[in-house]
Amino acid sequence: MSMAGTDTAELRPADPFVPQIYRVDRVSRELADTVTLDLTPLSGSRPPFAPGQFNMLYAFGIGEVAISMSGDRAHDAFVHTVRDVGAVSGAIAKLAPGAVIGLRGPFGTGWPVKEAEGSDIVIVAGGLGLAPLRPAIYEILANRGRYGRVVILFGSRNPTEMLYRHELEEWRRRVDIDIEVTVDHADADWRGNVGVVPALIPRAAFDPHEAVALICGPEVMMRFTVNALRDVGLTPESIFLSMERNMKCAIGLCGHCQFGSTFVCKDGPVMRFDRIAGIFTVREI
Ligand SMILES: Cc1cc2nc3c(=O)[nH]c(=O)nc-3n(C[C@H](O)[C@H](O)[C@H](O)COP(=O)(O)OP(=O)(O)OC[C@H]3O[C@@H](n4cnc5c(N)ncnc54)[C@H](O)[C@@H]3O)c2cc1C
Ligand code: FES
């Protein structure tokens, strides 16, 4: 398996600095502050991407942010799930169908879905962290026979802020994957797990000596998840994380996304844990 996530050199855009114009084809409201947008180019077709990669979305006159692909590779559009937390994400989350947006990408490394064939897969997501993992889940489910056991562990703040709730319920009905959902704070109707997502790991059904873990969520959640996976026996080489840092150029030139000796935009966002273990626990990096 490679040092970082899957190498995506062949997927880099021809001119990474020039935003292409995309049209918003569809807007789906996921949560009070979160939408999913389907974006198609005004001319031609969208470039290919690997699960785990991101695009730079440009809200005209406001700014640009990195947003992960959250849709199926088989889909014609780029699908992005955006939470309104600031000026740029707020402007993007308010776009209506027919609006246009600038887009550069795809950028970054991908989840090792191909390299992990033959292994058990354990996917651990917290909150919006399920969005960058969703294309990997689609890919694994489309090729289900190529993997061992597949476990999805998802943590949400509460039942009403649960991302992709209907899809989680659909996946739960499948007999060929194990899915466990937990919430930090239950409501009166919640009958499931309560607590943090790493607490689900010790009783999850996978072979730690044969498993590859894919993790995305808030950094503190990822730290505890790595510890819990290490405790049950996963090696650092079999744990992959998607890191988040502020980005500008997205191609390793400006240094905005520096993380120790690596750049999250080009060496990540998907990184193999052994490569960043020394700096992962240092909060200010
Ligand atoms: C590789 C990568 C992939 C990403 N994928 C996604 C994605 O799929 N969907 C998505 O919505 N965002 C994603 N982000 C985050 C996104 O790039 C922006 O950082 C975020 O949208 C905030 O940008 P802003 O300019 O709107 O807000 P800012 O003006 O930067 O921030 C406004 C306020 O929100 C806080 N804030 C910033 N980021 C977050 C956050 N993620 N959650 C909560 N509070 C925050 C800040 O501390 C600040 O107080 C990704 C980032 C990276 C690096
Ligand atoms: S965003 Fe410029 S180096 Fe990563």
Short mmCIF file of C-alpha atoms and ligand atoms in Angstrom, two decimals:
data_model
loop_
_atom_site.label_atom_id
_atom_site.label_comp_id
_atom_site.label_asym_id
_atom_site.label_seq_id
_atom_site.Cartn_x
_atom_site.Cartn_y
_atom_site.Cartn_z
CA MET A 1 0.00 0.00 0.00
CA SER A 2 1.30 3.53 -0.81
CA MET A 3 2.69 5.89 1.85
CA ALA A 4 -0.21 8.33 1.51
CA GLY A 5 -3.70 7.72 0.22
CA THR A 6 -4.17 6.52 -3.35
CA ASP A 7 -1.92 8.36 -5.83
CA THR A 8 -4.07 10.54 -8.07
CA ALA A 9 -1.42 12.14 -10.33
CA GLU A 10 -3.34 11.25 -13.49
CA LEU A 11 -6.45 13.06 -12.21
CA ARG A 12 -4.83 16.52 -11.82
CA PRO A 13 -6.53 19.31 -13.81
CA ALA A 14 -4.69 20.62 -16.91
CA ASP A 15 -4.60 24.20 -15.52
CA PRO A 16 -5.05 24.00 -11.75
CA PHE A 17 -5.22 27.80 -11.27
CA VAL A 18 -8.15 28.60 -13.56
CA PRO A 19 -11.64 27.97 -12.15
CA GLN A 20 -14.06 26.37 -14.59
CA ILE A 21 -17.67 27.51 -14.57
CA TYR A 22 -20.17 24.99 -13.21
CA ARG A 23 -23.95 25.19 -12.92
CA VAL A 24 -25.87 24.16 -9.82
CA ASP A 25 -28.24 21.48 -11.16
CA ARG A 26 -29.76 20.36 -7.89
CA VAL A 27 -29.82 21.45 -4.27
CA SER A 28 -30.85 18.95 -1.58
CA ARG A 29 -31.27 20.15 1.97
CA GLU A 30 -29.62 17.68 4.32
CA LEU A 31 -29.81 19.56 7.64
CA ALA A 32 -30.73 23.09 8.81
CA ASP A 33 -27.21 24.31 7.93
CA THR A 34 -26.11 21.74 5.34
CA VAL A 35 -26.94 21.21 1.66
CA THR A 36 -25.79 18.87 -1.08
CA LEU A 37 -25.19 20.43 -4.50
CA ASP A 38 -24.99 18.66 -7.88
CA LEU A 39 -22.63 20.66 -10.11
CA THR A 40 -22.13 20.16 -13.86
CA PRO A 41 -19.76 22.09 -16.15
CA LEU A 42 -21.27 24.66 -18.54
CA SER A 43 -19.35 22.93 -21.33
CA GLY A 44 -18.10 19.36 -21.64
CA SER A 45 -18.26 16.75 -18.91
CA ARG A 46 -16.81 16.80 -15.44
CA PRO A 47 -13.32 15.31 -15.01
CA PRO A 48 -12.89 11.96 -13.24
CA PHE A 49 -12.04 11.90 -9.53
CA ALA A 50 -11.03 9.43 -6.82
CA PRO A 51 -13.08 8.99 -3.62
CA GLY A 52 -11.47 11.20 -0.96
CA GLN A 53 -10.41 14.01 -3.33
CA PHE A 54 -11.68 17.59 -3.11
CA ASN A 55 -12.44 20.57 -5.36
CA MET A 56 -11.89 24.27 -4.67
CA LEU A 57 -15.34 25.91 -4.97
CA TYR A 58 -15.34 29.63 -5.73
CA ALA A 59 -18.33 31.78 -4.71
CA PHE A 60 -17.88 34.74 -7.06
CA GLY A 61 -16.67 37.88 -5.29
CA ILE A 62 -16.52 36.15 -1.91
CA GLY A 63 -13.86 33.47 -1.92
CA GLU A 64 -12.82 29.90 -2.39
CA VAL A 65 -13.00 26.85 -0.09
CA ALA A 66 -11.94 23.23 -0.32
CA ILE A 67 -14.95 20.90 -0.43
CA SER A 68 -14.71 17.11 -0.70
CA MET A 69 -16.53 15.07 -3.29
CA SER A 70 -19.48 13.43 -1.55
CA GLY A 71 -21.15 11.70 -4.50
CA ASP A 72 -20.88 8.55 -6.55
CA ARG A 73 -18.14 8.35 -9.17
CA ALA A 74 -20.77 6.90 -11.51
CA HIS A 75 -22.82 10.13 -11.30
CA ASP A 76 -22.40 12.75 -14.10
CA ALA A 77 -22.22 15.69 -11.67
CA PHE A 78 -19.73 16.63 -8.99
CA VAL A 79 -21.68 16.21 -5.75
CA HIS A 80 -20.63 18.34 -2.76
CA THR A 81 -22.10 18.53 0.74
CA VAL A 82 -21.51 21.96 2.27
CA ARG A 83 -22.11 23.15 5.83
CA ASP A 84 -22.74 26.87 6.29
CA VAL A 85 -20.10 27.89 8.86
CA GLY A 86 -18.69 31.12 7.40
CA ALA A 87 -18.68 33.64 4.55
CA VAL A 88 -17.75 31.33 1.68
CA SER A 89 -19.51 28.16 2.79
CA GLY A 90 -22.57 30.30 3.65
CA ALA A 91 -22.66 31.81 0.14
CA ILE A 92 -22.30 28.37 -1.47
CA ALA A 93 -24.95 26.81 0.77
CA LYS A 94 -27.41 29.53 -0.34
CA LEU A 95 -27.01 28.90 -4.10
CA ALA A 96 -30.19 27.94 -5.95
CA PRO A 97 -30.54 25.62 -8.95
CA GLY A 98 -29.39 27.46 -12.10
CA ALA A 99 -26.75 29.54 -10.26
CA VAL A 100 -23.14 29.32 -11.41
CA ILE A 101 -19.99 28.75 -9.39
CA GLY A 102 -16.24 28.52 -10.10
CA LEU A 103 -14.57 25.14 -9.58
CA ARG A 104 -10.92 24.05 -9.63
CA GLY A 105 -10.00 20.42 -9.20
CA PRO A 106 -9.99 17.58 -8.48
CA PHE A 107 -7.11 17.80 -6.00
CA GLY A 108 -5.46 15.63 -3.37
CA THR A 109 -5.05 11.96 -2.59
CA GLY A 110 -7.85 9.39 -2.40
CA TRP A 111 -9.00 6.63 -0.05
CA PRO A 112 -7.16 3.34 -0.78
CA VAL A 113 -10.31 1.54 -1.97
CA LYS A 114 -8.50 -0.45 -4.67
CA GLU A 115 -5.47 -1.28 -2.51
CA ALA A 116 -7.76 -2.48 0.30
CA GLU A 117 -9.46 -5.16 -1.83
CA GLY A 118 -9.33 -8.48 0.00
CA SER A 119 -9.26 -6.80 3.43
CA ASP A 120 -11.96 -6.13 5.98
CA ILE A 121 -12.96 -2.45 5.86
CA VAL A 122 -13.82 -0.35 8.88
CA ILE A 123 -15.14 3.12 8.12
CA VAL A 124 -15.36 5.53 11.05
CA ALA A 125 -17.05 8.89 10.49
CA GLY A 126 -18.04 11.77 12.72
CA GLY A 127 -20.65 14.33 11.64
CA LEU A 128 -19.85 15.98 8.30
CA GLY A 129 -16.88 13.58 8.05
CA LEU A 130 -19.28 11.09 6.48
CA ALA A 131 -19.37 13.28 3.32
CA PRO A 132 -15.78 12.61 2.12
CA LEU A 133 -16.24 8.92 2.96
CA ARG A 134 -19.50 8.49 1.05
CA PRO A 135 -17.85 8.06 -2.41
CA ALA A 136 -15.62 5.33 -0.91
CA ILE A 137 -18.69 3.62 0.60
CA TYR A 138 -20.45 3.69 -2.81
CA GLU A 139 -17.37 2.20 -4.46
CA ILE A 140 -16.98 -0.55 -1.85
CA LEU A 141 -20.69 -1.44 -1.98
CA ALA A 142 -20.63 -1.50 -5.81
CA ASN A 143 -17.78 -4.04 -5.60
CA ARG A 144 -18.89 -5.69 -2.39
CA GLY A 145 -17.54 -9.15 -3.30
CA ARG A 146 -13.97 -7.85 -3.41
CA TYR A 147 -13.83 -7.07 0.33
CA GLY A 148 -14.05 -9.02 3.55
CA ARG A 149 -16.33 -7.72 6.27
CA VAL A 150 -17.45 -4.11 5.89
CA VAL A 151 -18.20 -2.11 9.03
CA ILE A 152 -19.46 1.48 9.12
CA LEU A 153 -19.37 3.31 12.47
CA PHE A 154 -20.94 6.76 12.48
CA GLY A 155 -21.26 9.34 15.24
CA SER A 156 -23.61 12.29 15.18
CA ARG A 157 -24.17 15.05 17.72
CA ASN A 158 -27.86 14.17 18.03
CA PRO A 159 -30.55 12.33 16.02
CA THR A 160 -31.89 15.49 14.33
CA GLU A 161 -28.46 16.52 13.00
CA MET A 162 -27.73 13.14 11.44
CA LEU A 163 -26.25 13.52 7.96
CA TYR A 164 -27.62 11.24 5.18
CA ARG A 165 -30.10 9.69 7.60
CA HIS A 166 -32.20 7.95 4.93
CA GLU A 167 -29.14 6.47 3.29
CA LEU A 168 -27.85 5.22 6.65
CA GLU A 169 -31.19 3.47 7.11
CA GLU A 170 -30.91 1.90 3.64
CA TRP A 171 -27.39 0.68 4.36
CA ARG A 172 -28.57 -0.69 7.69
CA ARG A 173 -31.08 -2.92 5.86
CA ARG A 174 -28.28 -4.60 3.88
CA VAL A 175 -27.15 -7.93 5.26
CA ASP A 176 -23.63 -7.65 3.84
CA ILE A 177 -22.47 -4.66 5.93
CA ASP A 178 -22.49 -3.92 9.65
CA ILE A 179 -23.48 -0.40 10.53
CA GLU A 180 -23.59 1.17 13.96
CA VAL A 181 -24.70 4.72 14.64
CA THR A 182 -24.21 6.57 17.91
CA VAL A 183 -25.25 10.02 19.11
CA ASP A 184 -23.67 12.29 21.74
CA HIS A 185 -27.09 13.43 22.96
CA ALA A 186 -30.21 11.29 22.53
CA ASP A 187 -33.78 12.57 22.30
CA ALA A 188 -36.93 10.87 23.59
CA ASP A 189 -37.36 8.82 20.36
CA TRP A 190 -33.78 7.58 20.06
CA ARG A 191 -33.38 3.84 20.74
CA GLY A 192 -29.79 3.43 19.53
CA ASN A 193 -26.27 3.88 20.92
CA VAL A 194 -25.40 6.95 22.97
CA GLY A 195 -21.75 7.97 23.35
CA VAL A 196 -18.70 8.70 21.24
CA VAL A 197 -17.96 6.77 18.06
CA PRO A 198 -14.57 5.26 19.15
CA ALA A 199 -16.47 3.40 21.91
CA LEU A 200 -18.11 1.28 19.16
CA ILE A 201 -14.76 -0.11 17.96
CA PRO A 202 -14.07 -2.84 20.57
CA ARG A 203 -17.33 -4.68 19.74
CA ALA A 204 -17.31 -4.13 15.95
CA ALA A 205 -17.12 -7.29 13.81
CA PHE A 206 -13.87 -7.11 11.84
CA ASP A 207 -10.50 -8.83 11.99
CA PRO A 208 -8.00 -6.18 13.14
CA HIS A 209 -5.14 -8.11 11.53
CA GLU A 210 -6.88 -8.06 8.14
CA ALA A 211 -8.62 -4.67 8.29
CA VAL A 212 -8.04 -1.30 6.66
CA ALA A 213 -9.58 1.69 8.49
CA LEU A 214 -10.80 4.88 6.80
CA ILE A 215 -11.51 7.74 9.22
CA CYS A 216 -12.89 11.25 8.80
CA GLY A 217 -14.29 13.65 11.37
CA PRO A 218 -13.22 16.31 13.85
CA GLU A 219 -9.54 15.93 14.73
CA VAL A 220 -10.19 15.04 18.38
CA MET A 221 -12.56 12.26 17.27
CA MET A 222 -9.93 10.95 14.84
CA ARG A 223 -7.29 10.89 17.63
CA PHE A 224 -9.50 8.78 19.90
CA THR A 225 -10.50 6.57 16.96
CA VAL A 226 -6.87 5.88 16.06
CA ASN A 227 -6.14 4.98 19.70
CA ALA A 228 -9.13 2.62 19.84
CA LEU A 229 -8.12 0.96 16.55
CA ARG A 230 -4.52 0.58 17.75
CA ASP A 231 -5.84 -0.93 21.02
CA VAL A 232 -7.71 -3.67 19.14
CA GLY A 233 -4.61 -4.43 17.03
CA LEU A 234 -4.65 -2.40 13.78
CA THR A 235 -1.19 -1.39 12.58
CA PRO A 236 -0.42 2.30 11.82
CA GLU A 237 0.03 1.30 8.14
CA SER A 238 -3.58 0.14 7.88
CA ILE A 239 -5.15 3.35 9.21
CA PHE A 240 -6.04 6.23 6.83
CA LEU A 241 -7.30 9.67 7.87
CA SER A 242 -8.63 12.64 5.94
CA MET A 243 -7.01 15.80 7.30
CA GLU A 244 -8.41 19.34 7.11
CA ARG A 245 -6.37 22.55 6.91
CA ASN A 246 -7.09 25.96 5.38
CA MET A 247 -6.18 25.97 1.71
CA LYS A 248 -5.32 28.55 -0.92
CA CYS A 249 -3.46 27.19 -3.95
CA ALA A 250 -4.42 23.49 -3.48
CA ILE A 251 -1.32 22.34 -5.37
CA GLY A 252 1.50 22.54 -2.85
CA LEU A 253 2.84 26.02 -3.64
CA CYS A 254 1.62 28.52 -1.05
CA GLY A 255 2.24 26.63 2.21
CA HIS A 256 -1.14 27.51 3.76
CA CYS A 257 -2.01 23.89 4.44
CA GLN A 258 1.38 22.84 5.81
CA PHE A 259 1.14 20.03 8.37
CA GLY A 260 4.60 19.24 9.72
CA SER A 261 6.70 18.47 6.65
CA THR A 262 3.65 17.64 4.52
CA PHE A 263 1.07 19.67 2.61
CA VAL A 264 -2.49 18.56 3.19
CA CYS A 265 -3.51 19.67 -0.32
CA LYS A 266 -1.08 17.46 -2.20
CA ASP A 267 0.19 14.82 0.29
CA GLY A 268 -3.38 14.56 1.61
CA PRO A 269 -6.12 15.08 2.47
CA VAL A 270 -6.09 11.27 2.83
CA MET A 271 -2.93 10.29 4.73
CA ARG A 272 -1.69 7.01 6.11
CA PHE A 273 -1.40 7.24 9.87
CA ASP A 274 2.22 6.04 10.21
CA ARG A 275 3.30 8.95 8.02
CA ILE A 276 1.83 11.61 10.31
CA ALA A 277 1.84 9.80 13.66
CA GLY A 278 4.65 11.99 15.06
CA ILE A 279 2.75 15.24 14.47
CA PHE A 280 -0.85 14.04 14.71
CA THR A 281 -1.02 14.45 18.46
CA VAL A 282 0.52 17.95 18.45
CA ARG A 283 -2.53 20.23 18.66
CA GLU A 284 -1.11 23.47 17.24
CA ILE A 285 0.20 22.02 13.96
C1 LIG B 1 -9.70 18.79 2.18
C2 LIG B 1 -10.86 19.53 2.76
C3 LIG B 1 -12.13 19.08 2.51
C4 LIG B 1 -13.23 19.78 3.04
N1 LIG B 1 -14.47 19.29 2.76
C5 LIG B 1 -15.54 19.97 3.21
C6 LIG B 1 -16.84 19.50 2.88
O1 LIG B 1 -17.01 18.47 2.22
N2 LIG B 1 -17.90 20.23 3.32
C7 LIG B 1 -17.74 21.38 4.08
O2 LIG B 1 -18.76 22.01 4.44
N3 LIG B 1 -16.52 21.83 4.41
C8 LIG B 1 -15.42 21.16 3.97
N4 LIG B 1 -14.17 21.64 4.28
C9 LIG B 1 -14.05 22.89 5.06
C10 LIG B 1 -14.09 24.11 4.12
O3 LIG B 1 -12.97 24.08 3.25
C11 LIG B 1 -14.02 25.45 4.87
O4 LIG B 1 -12.96 25.46 5.76
C12 LIG B 1 -15.31 25.74 5.64
O5 LIG B 1 -16.38 25.66 4.72
C13 LIG B 1 -15.26 27.15 6.26
O6 LIG B 1 -15.00 28.10 5.29
P1 LIG B 1 -15.64 29.57 5.33
O7 LIG B 1 -14.75 30.44 4.53
O8 LIG B 1 -17.07 29.51 4.95
O9 LIG B 1 -15.62 29.96 6.84
P2 LIG B 1 -14.46 30.72 7.65
O10 LIG B 1 -14.65 32.17 7.43
O11 LIG B 1 -13.13 30.09 7.36
O12 LIG B 1 -14.86 30.30 9.13
C14 LIG B 1 -15.96 30.85 9.80
C15 LIG B 1 -16.09 30.25 11.19
O13 LIG B 1 -16.38 28.85 11.11
C16 LIG B 1 -15.38 28.08 11.78
N5 LIG B 1 -15.14 26.92 10.94
C17 LIG B 1 -14.30 26.83 9.90
N6 LIG B 1 -14.36 25.61 9.35
C18 LIG B 1 -15.29 24.92 10.07
C19 LIG B 1 -15.80 23.61 9.99
N7 LIG B 1 -15.39 22.73 9.06
N8 LIG B 1 -16.76 23.24 10.89
C20 LIG B 1 -17.18 24.10 11.85
N9 LIG B 1 -16.73 25.36 11.97
C21 LIG B 1 -15.78 25.76 11.10
C22 LIG B 1 -14.17 28.97 11.89
O14 LIG B 1 -13.40 28.64 13.03
C23 LIG B 1 -14.82 30.35 11.99
O15 LIG B 1 -15.18 30.63 13.31
C24 LIG B 1 -13.05 20.95 3.81
C25 LIG B 1 -11.75 21.41 4.05
C26 LIG B 1 -10.66 20.71 3.55
C27 LIG B 1 -9.28 21.20 3.82
S1 FES B 2 -2.97 25.06 -0.18
FE1 FES B 2 -1.13 25.95 -0.95
S2 FES B 2 0.37 24.50 -0.35
FE2 FES B 2 -1.50 23.53 0.18
#
